Coordinates of N, CA and C in Angstrom, one line a residue:
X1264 N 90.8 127.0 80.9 CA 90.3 128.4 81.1 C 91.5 129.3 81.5
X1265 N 91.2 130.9 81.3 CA 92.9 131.7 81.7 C 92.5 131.8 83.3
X1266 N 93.8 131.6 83.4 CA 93.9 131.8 85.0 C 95.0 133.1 85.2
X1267 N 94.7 133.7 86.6 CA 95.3 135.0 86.8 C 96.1 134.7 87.5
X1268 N 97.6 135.1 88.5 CA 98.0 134.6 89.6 C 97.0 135.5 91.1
X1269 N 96.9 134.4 91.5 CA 96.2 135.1 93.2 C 97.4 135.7 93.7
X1270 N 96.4 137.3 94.4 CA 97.1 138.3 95.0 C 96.8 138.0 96.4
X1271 N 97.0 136.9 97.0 CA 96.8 137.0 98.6 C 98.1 136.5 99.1
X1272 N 97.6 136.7 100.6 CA 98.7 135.8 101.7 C 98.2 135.1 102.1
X1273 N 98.8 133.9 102.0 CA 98.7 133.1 102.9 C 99.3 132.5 104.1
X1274 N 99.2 133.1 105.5 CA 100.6 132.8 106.3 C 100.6 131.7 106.8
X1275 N 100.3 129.9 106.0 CA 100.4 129.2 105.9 C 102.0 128.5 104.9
X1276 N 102.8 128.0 105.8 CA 104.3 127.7 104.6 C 103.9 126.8 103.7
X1277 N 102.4 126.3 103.7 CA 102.3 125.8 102.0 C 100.6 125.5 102.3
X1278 N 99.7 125.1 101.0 CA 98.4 125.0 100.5 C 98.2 124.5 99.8
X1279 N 96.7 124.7 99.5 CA 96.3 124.5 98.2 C 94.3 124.4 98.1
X1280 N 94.3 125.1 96.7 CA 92.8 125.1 97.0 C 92.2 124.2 95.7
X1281 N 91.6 123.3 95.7 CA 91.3 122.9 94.4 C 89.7 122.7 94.2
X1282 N 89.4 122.7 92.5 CA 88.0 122.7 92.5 C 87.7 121.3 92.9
X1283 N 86.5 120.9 93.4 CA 86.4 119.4 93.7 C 85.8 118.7 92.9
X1284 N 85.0 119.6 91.8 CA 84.2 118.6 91.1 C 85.4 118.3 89.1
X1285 N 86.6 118.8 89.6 CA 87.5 118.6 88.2 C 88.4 118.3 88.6
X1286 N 89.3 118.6 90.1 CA 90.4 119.1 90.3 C 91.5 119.5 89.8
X1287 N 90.7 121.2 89.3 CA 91.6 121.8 89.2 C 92.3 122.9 89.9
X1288 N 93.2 123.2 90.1 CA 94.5 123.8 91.0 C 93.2 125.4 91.0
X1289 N 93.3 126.1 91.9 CA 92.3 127.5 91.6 C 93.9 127.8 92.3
X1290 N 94.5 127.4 93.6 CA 95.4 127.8 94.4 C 95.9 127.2 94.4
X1291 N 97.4 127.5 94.6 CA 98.5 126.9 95.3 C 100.2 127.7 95.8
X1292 N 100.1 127.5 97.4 CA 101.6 127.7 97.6 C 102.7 126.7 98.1
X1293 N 103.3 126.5 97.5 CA 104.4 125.2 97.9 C 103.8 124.1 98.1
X1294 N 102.8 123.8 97.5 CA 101.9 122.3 97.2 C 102.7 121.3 97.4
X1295 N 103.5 120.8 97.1 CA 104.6 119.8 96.6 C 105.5 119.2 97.5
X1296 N 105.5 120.6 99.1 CA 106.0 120.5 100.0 C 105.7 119.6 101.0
X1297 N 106.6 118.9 101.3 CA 106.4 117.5 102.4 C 105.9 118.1 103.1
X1298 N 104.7 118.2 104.2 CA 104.6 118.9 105.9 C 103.9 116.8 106.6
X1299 N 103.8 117.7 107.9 CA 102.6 116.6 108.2 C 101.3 117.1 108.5
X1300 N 100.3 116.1 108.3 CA 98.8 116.4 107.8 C 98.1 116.7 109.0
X1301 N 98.7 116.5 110.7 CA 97.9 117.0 111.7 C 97.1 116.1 111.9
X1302 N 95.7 116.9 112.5 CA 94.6 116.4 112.3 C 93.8 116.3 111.4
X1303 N 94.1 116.4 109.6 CA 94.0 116.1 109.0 C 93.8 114.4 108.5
X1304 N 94.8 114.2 108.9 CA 94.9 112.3 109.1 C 93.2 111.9 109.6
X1305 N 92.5 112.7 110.3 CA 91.4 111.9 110.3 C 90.4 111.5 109.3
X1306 N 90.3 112.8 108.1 CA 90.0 112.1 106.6 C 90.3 111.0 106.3
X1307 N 92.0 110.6 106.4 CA 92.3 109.8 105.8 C 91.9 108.7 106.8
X1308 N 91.6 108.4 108.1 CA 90.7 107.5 108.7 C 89.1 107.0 108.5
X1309 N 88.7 108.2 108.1 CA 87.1 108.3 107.8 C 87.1 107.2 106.8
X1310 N 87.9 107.6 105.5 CA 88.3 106.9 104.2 C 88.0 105.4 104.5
X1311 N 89.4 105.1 105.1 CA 89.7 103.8 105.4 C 87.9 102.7 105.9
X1312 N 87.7 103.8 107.2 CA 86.8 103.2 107.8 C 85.5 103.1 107.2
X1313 N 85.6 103.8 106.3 CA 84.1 103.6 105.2 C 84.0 102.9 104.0
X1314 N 85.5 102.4 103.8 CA 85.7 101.3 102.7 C 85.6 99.9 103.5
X1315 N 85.8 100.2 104.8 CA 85.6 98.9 105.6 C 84.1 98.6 105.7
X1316 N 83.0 99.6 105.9 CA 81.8 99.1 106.0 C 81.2 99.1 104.5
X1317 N 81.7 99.3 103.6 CA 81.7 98.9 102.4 C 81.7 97.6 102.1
X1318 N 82.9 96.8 102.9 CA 83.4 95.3 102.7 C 82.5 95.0 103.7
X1319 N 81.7 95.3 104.7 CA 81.0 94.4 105.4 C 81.9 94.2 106.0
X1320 N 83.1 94.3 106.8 CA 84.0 94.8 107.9 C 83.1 95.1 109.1
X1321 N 82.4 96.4 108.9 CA 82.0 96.6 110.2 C 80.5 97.4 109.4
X1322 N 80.0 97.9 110.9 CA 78.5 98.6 110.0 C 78.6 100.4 111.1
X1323 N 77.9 100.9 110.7 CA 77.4 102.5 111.4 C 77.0 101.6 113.0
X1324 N 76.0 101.0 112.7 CA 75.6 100.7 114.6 C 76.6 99.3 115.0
X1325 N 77.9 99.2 114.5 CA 78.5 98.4 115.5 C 78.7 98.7 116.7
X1326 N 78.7 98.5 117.9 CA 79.0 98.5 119.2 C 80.7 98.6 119.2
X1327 N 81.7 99.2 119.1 CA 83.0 99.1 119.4 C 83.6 99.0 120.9
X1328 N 84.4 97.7 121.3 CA 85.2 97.8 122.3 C 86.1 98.7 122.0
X1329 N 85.9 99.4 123.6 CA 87.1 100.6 123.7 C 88.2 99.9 124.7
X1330 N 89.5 99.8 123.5 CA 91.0 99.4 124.2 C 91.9 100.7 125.5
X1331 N 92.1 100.6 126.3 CA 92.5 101.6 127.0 C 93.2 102.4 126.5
X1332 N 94.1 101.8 125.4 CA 94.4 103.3 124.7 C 93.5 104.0 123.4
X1333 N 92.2 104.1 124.0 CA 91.3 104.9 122.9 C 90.7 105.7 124.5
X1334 N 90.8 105.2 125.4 CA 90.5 106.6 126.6 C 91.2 107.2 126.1
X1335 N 90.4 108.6 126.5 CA 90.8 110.1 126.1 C 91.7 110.3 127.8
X1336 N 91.5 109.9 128.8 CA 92.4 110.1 129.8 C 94.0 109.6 129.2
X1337 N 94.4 108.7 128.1 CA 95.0 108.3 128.2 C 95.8 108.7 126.5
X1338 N 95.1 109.9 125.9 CA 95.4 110.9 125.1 C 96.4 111.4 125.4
X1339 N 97.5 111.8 124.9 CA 98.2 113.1 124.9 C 98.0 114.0 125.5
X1340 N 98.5 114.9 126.2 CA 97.9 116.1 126.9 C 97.8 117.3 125.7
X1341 N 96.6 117.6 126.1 CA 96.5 118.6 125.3 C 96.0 118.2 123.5
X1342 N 95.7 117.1 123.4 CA 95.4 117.2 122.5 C 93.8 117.0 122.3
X1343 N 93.2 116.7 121.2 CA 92.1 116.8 120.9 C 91.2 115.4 121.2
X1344 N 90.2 115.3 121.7 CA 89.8 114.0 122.2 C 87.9 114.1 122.3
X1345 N 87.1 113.3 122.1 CA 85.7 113.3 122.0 C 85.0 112.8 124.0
X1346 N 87.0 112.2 124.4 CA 86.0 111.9 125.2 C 85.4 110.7 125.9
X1347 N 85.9 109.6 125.6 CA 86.2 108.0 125.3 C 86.1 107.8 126.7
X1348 N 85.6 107.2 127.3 CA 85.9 106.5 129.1 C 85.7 104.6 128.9
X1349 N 86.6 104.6 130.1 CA 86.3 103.1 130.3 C 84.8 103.0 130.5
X1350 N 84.3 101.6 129.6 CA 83.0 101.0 129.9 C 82.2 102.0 129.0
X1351 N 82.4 102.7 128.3 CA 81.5 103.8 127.6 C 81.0 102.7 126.3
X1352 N 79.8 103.2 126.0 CA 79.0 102.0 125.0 C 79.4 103.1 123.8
X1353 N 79.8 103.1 122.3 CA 79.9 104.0 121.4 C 80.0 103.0 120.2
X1354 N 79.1 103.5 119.1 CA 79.2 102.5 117.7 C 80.2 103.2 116.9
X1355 N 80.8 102.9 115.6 CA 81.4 103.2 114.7 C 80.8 104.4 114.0
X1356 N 79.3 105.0 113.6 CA 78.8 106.6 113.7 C 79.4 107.6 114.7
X1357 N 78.9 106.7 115.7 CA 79.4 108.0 117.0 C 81.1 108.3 117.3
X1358 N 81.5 107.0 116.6 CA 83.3 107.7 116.4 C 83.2 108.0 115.2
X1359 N 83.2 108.0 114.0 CA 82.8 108.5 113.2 C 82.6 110.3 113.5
X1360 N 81.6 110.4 114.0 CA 81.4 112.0 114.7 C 82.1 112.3 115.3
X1361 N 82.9 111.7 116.4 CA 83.7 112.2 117.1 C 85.1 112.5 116.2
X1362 N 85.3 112.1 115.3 CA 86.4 112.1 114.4 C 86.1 113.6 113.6
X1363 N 84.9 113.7 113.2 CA 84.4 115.0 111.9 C 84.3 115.8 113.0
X1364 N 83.9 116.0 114.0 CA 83.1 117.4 114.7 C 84.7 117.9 115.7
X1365 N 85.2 116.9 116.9 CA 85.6 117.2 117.9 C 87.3 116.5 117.3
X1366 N 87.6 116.0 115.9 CA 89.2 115.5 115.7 C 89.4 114.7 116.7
X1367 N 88.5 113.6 117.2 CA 88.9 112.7 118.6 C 89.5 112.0 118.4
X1368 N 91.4 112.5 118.8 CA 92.7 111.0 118.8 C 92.0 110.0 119.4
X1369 N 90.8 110.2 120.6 CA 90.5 109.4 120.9 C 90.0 107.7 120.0
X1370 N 88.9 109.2 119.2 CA 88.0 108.4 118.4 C 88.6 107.7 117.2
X1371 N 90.3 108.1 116.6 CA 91.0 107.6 116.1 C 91.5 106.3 116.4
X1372 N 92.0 106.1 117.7 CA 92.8 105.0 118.4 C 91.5 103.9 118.0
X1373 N 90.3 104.5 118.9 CA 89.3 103.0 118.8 C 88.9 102.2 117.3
X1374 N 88.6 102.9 116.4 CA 88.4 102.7 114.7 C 89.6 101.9 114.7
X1375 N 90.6 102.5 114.6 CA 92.2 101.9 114.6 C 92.2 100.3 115.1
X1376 N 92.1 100.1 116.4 CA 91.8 98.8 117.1 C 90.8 98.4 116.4
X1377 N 89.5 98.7 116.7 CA 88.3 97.7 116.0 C 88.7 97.3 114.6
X1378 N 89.3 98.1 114.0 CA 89.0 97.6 112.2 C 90.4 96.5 111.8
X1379 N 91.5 96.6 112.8 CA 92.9 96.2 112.4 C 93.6 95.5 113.8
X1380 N 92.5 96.1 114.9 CA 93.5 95.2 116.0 C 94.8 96.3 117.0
X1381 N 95.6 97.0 116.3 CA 96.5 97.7 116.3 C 97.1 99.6 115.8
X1382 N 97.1 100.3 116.2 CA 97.3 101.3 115.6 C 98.6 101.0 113.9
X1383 N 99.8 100.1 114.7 CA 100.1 99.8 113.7 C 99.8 99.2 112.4
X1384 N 98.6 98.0 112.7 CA 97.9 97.6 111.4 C 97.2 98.7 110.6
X1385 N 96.5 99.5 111.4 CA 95.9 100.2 111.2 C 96.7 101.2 109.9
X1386 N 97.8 102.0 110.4 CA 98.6 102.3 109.6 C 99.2 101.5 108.5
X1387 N 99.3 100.6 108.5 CA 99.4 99.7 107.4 C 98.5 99.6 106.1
X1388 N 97.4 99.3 106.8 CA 96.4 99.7 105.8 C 96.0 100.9 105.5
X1389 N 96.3 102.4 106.0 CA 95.8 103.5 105.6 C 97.2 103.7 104.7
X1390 N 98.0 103.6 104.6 CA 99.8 103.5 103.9 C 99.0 102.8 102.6
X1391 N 98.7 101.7 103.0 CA 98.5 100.3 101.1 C 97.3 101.4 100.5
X1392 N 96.1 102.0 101.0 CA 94.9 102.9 100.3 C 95.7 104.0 100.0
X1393 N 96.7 104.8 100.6 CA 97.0 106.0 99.6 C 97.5 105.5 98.9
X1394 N 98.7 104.4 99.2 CA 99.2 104.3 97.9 C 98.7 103.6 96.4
X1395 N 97.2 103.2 96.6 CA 96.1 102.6 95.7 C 95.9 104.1 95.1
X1396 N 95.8 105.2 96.0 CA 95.1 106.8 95.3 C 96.1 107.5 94.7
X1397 N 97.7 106.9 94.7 CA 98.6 107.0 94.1 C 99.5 108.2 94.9
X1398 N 99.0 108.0 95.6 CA 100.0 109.3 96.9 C 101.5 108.5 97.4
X1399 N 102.0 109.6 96.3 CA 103.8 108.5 96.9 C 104.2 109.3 98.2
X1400 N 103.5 110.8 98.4 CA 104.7 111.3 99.7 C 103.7 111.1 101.1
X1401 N 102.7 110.6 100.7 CA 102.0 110.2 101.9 C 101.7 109.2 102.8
X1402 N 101.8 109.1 104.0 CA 102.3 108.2 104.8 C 102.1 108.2 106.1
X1403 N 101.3 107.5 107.1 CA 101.0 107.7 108.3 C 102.3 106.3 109.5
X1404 N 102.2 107.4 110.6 CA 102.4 105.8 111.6 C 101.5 106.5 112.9
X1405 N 100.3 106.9 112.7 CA 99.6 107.2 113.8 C 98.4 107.1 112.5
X1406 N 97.3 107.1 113.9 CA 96.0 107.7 113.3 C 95.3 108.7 114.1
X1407 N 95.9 109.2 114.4 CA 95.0 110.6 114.9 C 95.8 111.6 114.2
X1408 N 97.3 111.7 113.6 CA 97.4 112.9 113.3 C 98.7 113.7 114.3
X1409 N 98.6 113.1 115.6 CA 99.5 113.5 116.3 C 101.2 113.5 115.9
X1410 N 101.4 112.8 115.4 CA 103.2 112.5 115.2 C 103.4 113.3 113.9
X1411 N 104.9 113.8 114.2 CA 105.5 114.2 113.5 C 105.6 113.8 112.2
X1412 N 106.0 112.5 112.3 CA 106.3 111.8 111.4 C 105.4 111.0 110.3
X1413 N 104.3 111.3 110.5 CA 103.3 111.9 109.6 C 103.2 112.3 108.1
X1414 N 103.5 112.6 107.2 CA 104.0 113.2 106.4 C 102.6 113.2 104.4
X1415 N 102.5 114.4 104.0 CA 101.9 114.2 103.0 C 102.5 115.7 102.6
X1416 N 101.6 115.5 101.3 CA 101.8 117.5 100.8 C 100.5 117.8 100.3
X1417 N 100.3 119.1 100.5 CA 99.1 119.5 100.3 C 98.4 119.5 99.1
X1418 N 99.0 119.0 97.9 CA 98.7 118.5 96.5 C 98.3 117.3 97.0
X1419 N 98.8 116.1 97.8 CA 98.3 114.9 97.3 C 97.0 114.9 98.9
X1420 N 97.1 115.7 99.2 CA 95.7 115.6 100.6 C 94.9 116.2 100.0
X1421 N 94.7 117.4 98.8 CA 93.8 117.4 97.7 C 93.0 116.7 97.4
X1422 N 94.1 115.8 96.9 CA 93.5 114.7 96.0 C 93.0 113.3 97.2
X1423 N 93.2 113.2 98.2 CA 92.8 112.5 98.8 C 91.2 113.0 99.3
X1424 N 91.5 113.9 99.6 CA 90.1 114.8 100.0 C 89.0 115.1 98.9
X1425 N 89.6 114.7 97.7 CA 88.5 115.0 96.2 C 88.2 113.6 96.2
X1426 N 89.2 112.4 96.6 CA 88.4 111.3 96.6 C 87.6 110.4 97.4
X1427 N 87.8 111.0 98.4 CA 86.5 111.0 100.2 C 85.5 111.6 99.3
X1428 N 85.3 112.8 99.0 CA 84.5 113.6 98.8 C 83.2 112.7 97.4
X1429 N 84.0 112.3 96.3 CA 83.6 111.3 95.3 C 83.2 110.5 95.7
X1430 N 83.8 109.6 96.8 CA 83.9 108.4 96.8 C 82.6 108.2 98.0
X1431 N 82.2 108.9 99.2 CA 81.3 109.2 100.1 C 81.2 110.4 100.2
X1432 N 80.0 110.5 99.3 CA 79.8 111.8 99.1 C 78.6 112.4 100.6
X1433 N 78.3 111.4 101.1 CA 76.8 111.5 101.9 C 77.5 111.8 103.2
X1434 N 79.0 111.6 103.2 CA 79.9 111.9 105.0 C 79.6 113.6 105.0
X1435 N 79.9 114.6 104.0 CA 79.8 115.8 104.0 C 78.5 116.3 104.8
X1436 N 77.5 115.9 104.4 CA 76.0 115.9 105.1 C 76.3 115.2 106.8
X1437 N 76.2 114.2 106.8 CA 76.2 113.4 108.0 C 77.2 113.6 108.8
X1438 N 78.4 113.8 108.3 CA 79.6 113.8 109.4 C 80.0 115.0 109.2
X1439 N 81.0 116.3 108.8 CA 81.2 116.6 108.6 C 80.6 118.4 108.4
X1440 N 79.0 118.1 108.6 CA 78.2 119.5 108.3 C 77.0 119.0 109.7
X1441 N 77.2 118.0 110.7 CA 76.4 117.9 111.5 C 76.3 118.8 112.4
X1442 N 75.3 119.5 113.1 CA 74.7 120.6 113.4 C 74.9 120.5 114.6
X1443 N 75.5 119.4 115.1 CA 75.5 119.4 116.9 C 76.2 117.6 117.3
X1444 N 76.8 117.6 118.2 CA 77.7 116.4 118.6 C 77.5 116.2 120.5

């Protein structure tokens, strides 16, 4: 179809807007450009963690042990956290929520432990799934999103985000449009 160039700003140093049900490009500024994904990396945790209860890995009402580094006391200062305390009872839904509503590094760290043991495994396996979705510049060594060194471009977190979207379509409803946390 003809496309026009968009007359906006965006005072973002790069973007991208795509349709989700073709993906096609409607926007884009410096797409292509390496940044890191933030708190965006918790998609790509959601991902992970829903291919896991897929495999029968884990389920929505698992009970998860919380490792002392998924306390939110023991978060980063200043960063984003759901909230996590020692001895707190929380299943893989309720981090799950804490991940879509409140971005909880906390609620990252625990998923991370429960599904892999280690933030580093954890990374491991969200690294081997992009590169299954064919994302060569994308690449985690955290799962919350906090580190630098982090790295995707906003073309291939598109396409990661059109494949969450495809792939569990029912998180949009449940996690991600939930009315209250």
């Amino acid at each position: 179809y003809p496309v026009t160039e968009a007359k906006l700003f965006l005072y973002a140093k790069a973007g991208i807007v795509i349709d989700a049900s073709n993906g096609c490009v409607l926007y884009a500024k410096n797409a292509d450009d390496i940044i890191p994904p933030a708190s965006m990396t918790k998609i790509a945790v959601m991902y992970v963690v829903f291919q896991a209860i897929a495999n029968g890995e884990t389920t929505l009402d698992t009970v998860v042990d919380l490792v002392p580094a998924a306390w939110a006391k023991n978060a980063p200062l200043q960063s984003s956290v759901m909230g996590l305390a020692e001895g707190q009872l929380v299943t893989v839904h309720e981090l799950l929520l804490g991940l879509a509503i409140a971005s909880g590094n906390d609620a990252a760290t625990a998923l991370a432990y429960h599904l892999e043991g280690s933030i580093e495994a954890f990374c491991d396996r969200m690294n081997r799934e992009m590169e299954n979705l064919g994302l060569k510049n994308t690449y985690f060594v955290d799962a919350s999103g906090y580190s630098e060194f982090n790295s995707t471009t906003p073309r291939e977190f598109a396409g990661l985000a059109r494949a969450y979207i495809e792939k569990y379509p029912e998180s949009l409803k449940n996690y991600h449009s939930a009315p209250y946390f």
